[in-house]
PDB file of C-alpha atoms in Angstrom:
ATOM      1  CA  MET A  13       3.064 -10.515 -21.309  1.00 55.00           C
ATOM      2  CA  ASN A  14       1.844  -8.698 -24.932  1.00 61.00           C
ATOM      3  CA  LYS A  15       2.544  -5.320 -26.245  1.00 65.00           C
ATOM      4  CA  VAL A  16      -0.385  -3.189 -25.434  1.00 60.00           C
ATOM      5  CA  ASP A  17       0.690  -4.570 -21.422  1.00 60.00           C
ATOM      6  CA  ASN A  18       3.974  -3.603 -22.280  1.00 60.00           C
ATOM      7  CA  ILE A  19       2.741  -0.096 -23.266  1.00 59.00           C
ATOM      8  CA  LYS A  20       0.802   0.610 -20.214  1.00 57.00           C
ATOM      9  CA  THR A  21       3.369  -0.562 -17.503  1.00 60.00           C
ATOM     10  CA  LEU A  22       4.707   2.723 -19.073  1.00 68.00           C
ATOM     11  CA  ILE A  23       1.898   5.119 -18.540  1.00 73.00           C
ATOM     12  CA  ASP A  24       1.822   6.674 -15.587  1.00 83.00           C
ATOM     13  CA  MET A  25      -1.480   6.570 -13.209  1.00 89.00           C
ATOM     14  CA  TYR A  26      -2.630   9.332 -10.853  1.00 91.00           C
ATOM     15  CA  VAL A  27      -2.926   7.952  -7.387  1.00 94.00           C
ATOM     16  CA  ILE A  28      -3.949   9.104  -4.109  1.00 95.00           C
ATOM     17  CA  LEU A  29      -2.294   6.933  -1.110  1.00 97.00           C
ATOM     18  CA  VAL A  30      -3.297   6.473   2.149  1.00 95.00           C
ATOM     19  CA  TYR A  31      -2.492   4.627   5.021  1.00 95.00           C
ATOM     20  CA  ASP A  32      -3.285   3.744   8.737  1.00 93.00           C
ATOM     21  CA  MET A  33      -0.422   2.183  10.617  1.00 92.00           C
ATOM     22  CA  GLY A  34       0.677   1.309  14.274  1.00 93.00           C
ATOM     23  CA  GLU A  35       2.689   3.272  15.496  1.00 93.00           C
ATOM     24  CA  LYS A  36       5.757   1.412  15.976  1.00 95.00           C
ATOM     25  CA  ARG A  37       5.872   0.853  11.583  1.00 96.00           C
ATOM     26  CA  VAL A  38       4.175   4.606  11.035  1.00 95.00           C
ATOM     27  CA  GLY A  39       7.731   6.051   9.940  1.00 96.00           C
ATOM     28  CA  LYS A  40       8.997   3.403   8.384  1.00 97.00           C
ATOM     29  CA  MET A  41       6.301   3.128   5.811  1.00 97.00           C
ATOM     30  CA  LEU A  42       6.034   7.424   5.757  1.00 97.00           C
ATOM     31  CA  LYS A  43       9.810   6.701   4.235  1.00 97.00           C
ATOM     32  CA  HIS A  44       9.379   4.161   2.131  1.00 97.00           C
ATOM     33  CA  CYS A  45       5.515   5.743   0.230  1.00 97.00           C
ATOM     34  CA  ARG A  46       7.990   9.057  -0.234  1.00 97.00           C
ATOM     35  CA  LYS A  47      10.206   7.436  -2.261  1.00 97.00           C
ATOM     36  CA  TYR A  48       7.388   7.367  -4.957  1.00 97.00           C
ATOM     37  CA  LEU A  49       5.110   9.816  -4.015  1.00 97.00           C
ATOM     38  CA  ASN A  50       4.290  13.430  -2.862  1.00 95.00           C
ATOM     39  CA  TRP A  51       3.307  13.546   0.841  1.00 95.00           C
ATOM     40  CA  ILE A  52       0.551  15.598   1.071  1.00 93.00           C
ATOM     41  CA  GLN A  53      -0.986  15.441   4.426  1.00 91.00           C
ATOM     42  CA  ASN A  54      -0.147  13.085   7.524  1.00 88.00           C
ATOM     43  CA  SER A  55      -0.882   9.583   6.284  1.00 92.00           C
ATOM     44  CA  VAL A  56      -1.701  10.875   2.959  1.00 95.00           C
ATOM     45  CA  PHE A  57      -0.449  11.284  -0.263  1.00 96.00           C
ATOM     46  CA  GLU A  58      -0.175  11.617  -4.194  1.00 94.00           C
ATOM     47  CA  GLY A  59       1.415  11.398  -7.542  1.00 93.00           C
ATOM     48  CA  GLU A  60       2.002  10.098 -10.579  1.00 92.00           C
ATOM     49  CA  ILE A  61       3.415   6.937 -10.786  1.00 94.00           C
ATOM     50  CA  THR A  62       4.041   3.750 -13.340  1.00 93.00           C
ATOM     51  CA  GLU A  63       2.418   0.569 -12.632  1.00 90.00           C
ATOM     52  CA  VAL A  64       5.310  -1.145 -12.097  1.00 93.00           C
ATOM     53  CA  LYS A  65       6.566   1.299  -9.890  1.00 95.00           C
ATOM     54  CA  LEU A  66       3.890   1.117  -7.948  1.00 95.00           C
ATOM     55  CA  LYS A  67       3.353  -2.418  -7.505  1.00 95.00           C
ATOM     56  CA  GLU A  68       6.893  -2.334  -6.261  1.00 97.00           C
ATOM     57  CA  LEU A  69       5.905   0.200  -3.740  1.00 97.00           C
ATOM     58  CA  VAL A  70       2.250  -2.136  -2.888  1.00 96.00           C
ATOM     59  CA  TYR A  71       5.314  -5.219  -3.026  1.00 96.00           C
ATOM     60  CA  GLU A  72       7.109  -3.143   0.167  1.00 97.00           C
ATOM     61  CA  ALA A  73       4.787  -2.095   1.658  1.00 97.00           C
ATOM     62  CA  ARG A  74       3.493  -5.226   2.575  1.00 96.00           C
ATOM     63  CA  LYS A  75       6.543  -6.373   3.892  1.00 96.00           C
ATOM     64  CA  ILE A  76       5.912  -3.081   6.287  1.00 96.00           C
ATOM     65  CA  MET A  77       2.629  -3.746   7.347  1.00 95.00           C
ATOM     66  CA  ASN A  78       0.924  -5.423   9.921  1.00 93.00           C
ATOM     67  CA  GLU A  79      -2.167  -6.905   7.216  1.00 88.00           C
ATOM     68  CA  LYS A  80      -3.865  -8.368  10.759  1.00 90.00           C
ATOM     69  CA  GLU A  81      -3.806  -4.399  12.110  1.00 91.00           C
ATOM     70  CA  ASP A  82      -2.497  -1.619   8.999  1.00 94.00           C
ATOM     71  CA  SER A  83      -4.611  -0.420   6.066  1.00 94.00           C
ATOM     72  CA  LEU A  84      -3.431   0.858   3.109  1.00 96.00           C
ATOM     73  CA  ILE A  85      -5.719   1.746   0.205  1.00 95.00           C
ATOM     74  CA  ILE A  86      -4.526   3.354  -3.018  1.00 95.00           C
ATOM     75  CA  PHE A  87      -7.112   5.188  -5.396  1.00 93.00           C
ATOM     76  CA  LYS A  88      -6.146   5.272  -9.148  1.00 91.00           C
ATOM     77  CA  SER A  89      -6.904   7.398 -11.996  1.00 87.00           C
ATOM     78  CA  ARG A  90      -5.578   7.401 -15.375  1.00 79.00           C
ATOM     79  CA  ASN A  91      -5.740  10.810 -15.473  1.00 71.00           C
ATOM     80  CA  GLU A  92      -5.520  13.979 -12.692  1.00 67.00           C
ATOM     81  CA  ARG A  93      -8.271  15.951 -14.738  1.00 68.00           C
ATOM     82  CA  TRP A  94     -10.691  13.866 -13.428  1.00 73.00           C
ATOM     83  CA  LEU A  95     -10.345  15.026  -9.754  1.00 81.00           C
ATOM     84  CA  ASP A  96     -10.645  18.237  -8.369  1.00 85.00           C
ATOM     85  CA  LYS A  97      -8.671  18.868  -5.079  1.00 89.00           C
ATOM     86  CA  GLU A  98     -10.007  21.395  -1.928  1.00 90.00           C
ATOM     87  CA  ILE A  99      -7.243  21.741   0.707  1.00 91.00           C
ATOM     88  CA  ILE A 100      -9.005  23.753   4.114  1.00 91.00           C
ATOM     89  CA  GLY A 101      -6.471  24.760   6.719  1.00 89.00           C
ATOM     90  CA  GLN A 102      -3.253  23.720   6.592  1.00 83.00           C
ATOM     91  CA  GLU A 103      -1.448  22.277   3.405  1.00 77.00           C
ATOM     92  CA  ARG A 104       1.798  20.670   3.607  1.00 69.00           C
ATOM     93  CA  MET A 105       4.260  21.813   1.539  1.00 55.00           C
ATOM     94  CA  SER A 106       5.893  20.019  -1.347  1.00 46.00           C
ATOM     95  CA  THR A 107       9.055  21.021  -0.520  1.00 46.00           C
ATOM     96  CA  ASP A 108       8.902  20.279   3.098  1.00 49.00           C
ATOM     97  CA  ASN A 109      11.462  18.291   4.082  1.00 46.00           C
ATOM     98  CA  PHE A 110      11.693  18.169   7.570  1.00 47.00           C
ATOM     99  CA  LEU A 111      12.194  14.147   7.849  1.00 44.00           C
TER     100      LEU A 111
ATOM    101  CA  MET B  18     -28.373  30.761  -9.914  1.00 55.00           C
ATOM    102  CA  ASN B  19     -29.203  30.145 -13.536  1.00 61.00           C
ATOM    103  CA  LYS B  20     -30.798  26.661 -14.254  1.00 64.00           C
ATOM    104  CA  VAL B  21     -27.385  25.216 -15.162  1.00 59.00           C
ATOM    105  CA  ASP B  22     -26.104  26.052 -11.888  1.00 59.00           C
ATOM    106  CA  ASN B  23     -29.669  25.105 -10.320  1.00 60.00           C
ATOM    107  CA  ILE B  24     -29.411  21.525 -11.959  1.00 59.00           C
ATOM    108  CA  LYS B  25     -25.303  21.048 -11.023  1.00 57.00           C
ATOM    109  CA  THR B  26     -26.308  21.326  -7.622  1.00 61.00           C
ATOM    110  CA  LEU B  27     -28.371  18.226  -7.327  1.00 68.00           C
ATOM    111  CA  ILE B  28     -26.058  16.048  -9.525  1.00 73.00           C
ATOM    112  CA  ASP B  29     -23.598  13.881  -6.482  1.00 84.00           C
ATOM    113  CA  MET B  30     -20.155  14.012  -7.265  1.00 89.00           C
ATOM    114  CA  TYR B  31     -17.889  11.608  -5.607  1.00 91.00           C
ATOM    115  CA  VAL B  32     -15.310  12.434  -3.775  1.00 94.00           C
ATOM    116  CA  ILE B  33     -12.619  11.370  -1.167  1.00 95.00           C
ATOM    117  CA  LEU B  34     -12.219  13.444   1.869  1.00 97.00           C
ATOM    118  CA  VAL B  35      -9.050  13.264   4.219  1.00 95.00           C
ATOM    119  CA  TYR B  36      -8.312  15.235   7.576  1.00 95.00           C
ATOM    120  CA  ASP B  37      -5.795  15.394   9.803  1.00 93.00           C
ATOM    121  CA  MET B  38      -6.602  17.066  12.817  1.00 92.00           C
ATOM    122  CA  GLY B  39      -5.438  18.195  16.477  1.00 93.00           C
ATOM    123  CA  GLU B  40      -6.715  14.696  18.913  1.00 93.00           C
ATOM    124  CA  LYS B  41      -9.245  17.403  20.828  1.00 95.00           C
ATOM    125  CA  ARG B  42     -10.584  17.606  17.591  1.00 96.00           C
ATOM    126  CA  VAL B  43     -10.786  14.609  16.000  1.00 95.00           C
ATOM    127  CA  GLY B  44     -13.490  12.566  17.282  1.00 96.00           C
ATOM    128  CA  LYS B  45     -16.094  15.987  16.680  1.00 97.00           C
ATOM    129  CA  MET B  46     -14.435  15.688  13.534  1.00 97.00           C
ATOM    130  CA  LEU B  47     -15.498  12.081  12.491  1.00 97.00           C
ATOM    131  CA  LYS B  48     -18.967  12.137  13.591  1.00 97.00           C
ATOM    132  CA  HIS B  49     -19.152  15.158  11.387  1.00 97.00           C
ATOM    133  CA  CYS B  50     -17.728  13.770   8.215  1.00 97.00           C
ATOM    134  CA  ARG B  51     -19.860  10.493   8.969  1.00 97.00           C
ATOM    135  CA  LYS B  52     -23.571  12.639   8.913  1.00 97.00           C
ATOM    136  CA  TYR B  53     -22.029  12.967   4.759  1.00 97.00           C
ATOM    137  CA  LEU B  54     -20.006   9.930   3.818  1.00 97.00           C
ATOM    138  CA  ASN B  55     -19.020   6.707   4.042  1.00 95.00           C
ATOM    139  CA  TRP B  56     -16.195   5.739   6.251  1.00 95.00           C
ATOM    140  CA  ILE B  57     -13.221   3.600   5.182  1.00 93.00           C
ATOM    141  CA  GLN B  58     -10.385   4.343   7.303  1.00 91.00           C
ATOM    142  CA  ASN B  59      -9.478   6.190  10.407  1.00 88.00           C
ATOM    143  CA  SER B  60      -9.292   9.679   9.357  1.00 92.00           C
ATOM    144  CA  VAL B  61     -10.597   8.849   5.370  1.00 95.00           C
ATOM    145  CA  PHE B  62     -13.874   8.969   3.585  1.00 96.00           C
ATOM    146  CA  GLU B  63     -15.477   8.639   0.074  1.00 94.00           C
ATOM    147  CA  GLY B  64     -18.887   8.474  -1.108  1.00 93.00           C
ATOM    148  CA  GLU B  65     -21.327  10.396  -3.646  1.00 92.00           C
ATOM    149  CA  ILE B  66     -22.748  13.947  -2.272  1.00 94.00           C
ATOM    150  CA  THR B  67     -24.381  17.040  -3.631  1.00 93.00           C
ATOM    151  CA  GLU B  68     -22.029  20.463  -4.309  1.00 91.00           C
ATOM    152  CA  VAL B  69     -24.691  21.960  -1.908  1.00 93.00           C
ATOM    153  CA  LYS B  70     -23.805  19.191   0.699  1.00 95.00           C
ATOM    154  CA  LEU B  71     -20.455  19.102   0.381  1.00 95.00           C
ATOM    155  CA  LYS B  72     -20.535  23.276   0.924  1.00 95.00           C
ATOM    156  CA  GLU B  73     -22.403  22.465   4.074  1.00 97.00           C
ATOM    157  CA  LEU B  74     -20.221  19.353   5.016  1.00 97.00           C
ATOM    158  CA  VAL B  75     -16.844  22.406   4.495  1.00 96.00           C
ATOM    159  CA  TYR B  76     -18.834  24.928   6.464  1.00 96.00           C
ATOM    160  CA  GLU B  77     -19.545  23.155   9.699  1.00 97.00           C
ATOM    161  CA  ALA B  78     -16.112  21.394   9.032  1.00 97.00           C
ATOM    162  CA  ARG B  79     -14.037  25.066  10.058  1.00 96.00           C
ATOM    163  CA  LYS B  80     -16.028  25.529  12.746  1.00 96.00           C
ATOM    164  CA  ILE B  81     -14.305  22.649  13.980  1.00 96.00           C
ATOM    165  CA  MET B  82     -11.238  22.916  12.983  1.00 95.00           C
ATOM    166  CA  ASN B  83      -8.132  24.629  13.422  1.00 93.00           C
ATOM    167  CA  GLU B  84      -7.358  26.282  10.369  1.00 88.00           C
ATOM    168  CA  LYS B  85      -4.274  26.425  11.753  1.00 90.00           C
ATOM    169  CA  GLU B  86      -3.376  23.427  12.828  1.00 91.00           C
ATOM    170  CA  ASP B  87      -5.317  21.006  11.100  1.00 94.00           C
ATOM    171  CA  SER B  88      -6.250  20.176   7.597  1.00 94.00           C
ATOM    172  CA  LEU B  89      -9.015  18.853   5.446  1.00 96.00           C
ATOM    173  CA  ILE B  90      -8.070  17.368   1.617  1.00 95.00           C
ATOM    174  CA  ILE B  91     -10.982  17.044  -0.983  1.00 95.00           C
ATOM    175  CA  PHE B  92     -10.951  15.577  -4.245  1.00 93.00           C
ATOM    176  CA  LYS B  93     -13.694  15.830  -6.209  1.00 91.00           C
ATOM    177  CA  SER B  94     -14.882  13.612  -9.235  1.00 87.00           C
ATOM    178  CA  ARG B  95     -18.149  13.779 -11.377  1.00 79.00           C
ATOM    179  CA  ASN B  96     -17.775  10.159 -11.635  1.00 71.00           C
ATOM    180  CA  GLU B  97     -16.450   7.226  -9.389  1.00 67.00           C
ATOM    181  CA  ARG B  98     -15.730   5.156 -12.285  1.00 68.00           C
ATOM    182  CA  TRP B  99     -12.611   7.163 -13.020  1.00 73.00           C
ATOM    183  CA  LEU B 100     -11.293   6.218 -10.002  1.00 81.00           C
ATOM    184  CA  ASP B 101     -10.165   2.002  -9.409  1.00 85.00           C
ATOM    185  CA  LYS B 102      -9.503   1.598  -5.347  1.00 89.00           C
ATOM    186  CA  GLU B 103      -7.297  -0.914  -3.978  1.00 90.00           C
ATOM    187  CA  ILE B 104      -7.735  -2.185  -0.141  1.00 91.00           C
ATOM    188  CA  ILE B 105      -4.398  -3.721   1.470  1.00 91.00           C
ATOM    189  CA  GLY B 106      -4.908  -5.034   4.806  1.00 89.00           C
ATOM    190  CA  GLN B 107      -7.541  -4.010   6.829  1.00 83.00           C
ATOM    191  CA  GLU B 108     -11.311  -3.073   5.175  1.00 78.00           C
ATOM    192  CA  ARG B 109     -13.387  -1.012   7.306  1.00 69.00           C
ATOM    193  CA  MET B 110     -17.167  -2.692   7.026  1.00 55.00           C
ATOM    194  CA  SER B 111     -19.564   0.086   5.677  1.00 46.00           C
ATOM    195  CA  THR B 112     -21.661  -1.613   8.268  1.00 46.00           C
ATOM    196  CA  ASP B 113     -18.638  -0.684  10.850  1.00 49.00           C
ATOM    197  CA  ASN B 114     -21.264   1.260  14.201  1.00 46.00           C
ATOM    198  CA  PHE B 115     -18.789   1.642  17.249  1.00 47.00           C
ATOM    199  CA  LEU B 116     -18.975   5.398  17.298  1.00 44.00           C
TER     200      LEU B 116
END
């Protein structure tokens, strides 16, 4: 890993993460993703994360998933300001702690 | 509406749309969103859309939703290239037509 790569791993990215999991695995995945990102909807998370932490998240997520049935999609951006967010209906509070 | 606004409505945006709906309404919402965007996961869509078409999508979606229970989140970007997408596990084919 060269110097530039070293620096890259320290810069936060903004990510949106969505999953579609079998019922048996969904609780575990939710708990896992909440360690890294903000939960904004049923199976949707967003937040800032470093490249290294994201790799860790994905590595552990693969262990939870059944890759033949489940799916995990991560949208990554270097900068949140390129995205506007519009919420219609119920907004999940970020202070929501019922799990 | 001035000239600039007029032009803006013709430019495509890239959007990610996610919903969380009561079971009774989910089929109708899926069908509705598929008219405008590509279905990429259970309740996740993406694609290019004009501002006008997106307004239409939201207007009709509100009629389907129970805004006290359901939620619809739309992430908008002027340019898809600001986002990288990583898919782990099952990928839904864009040619998928089973509904």
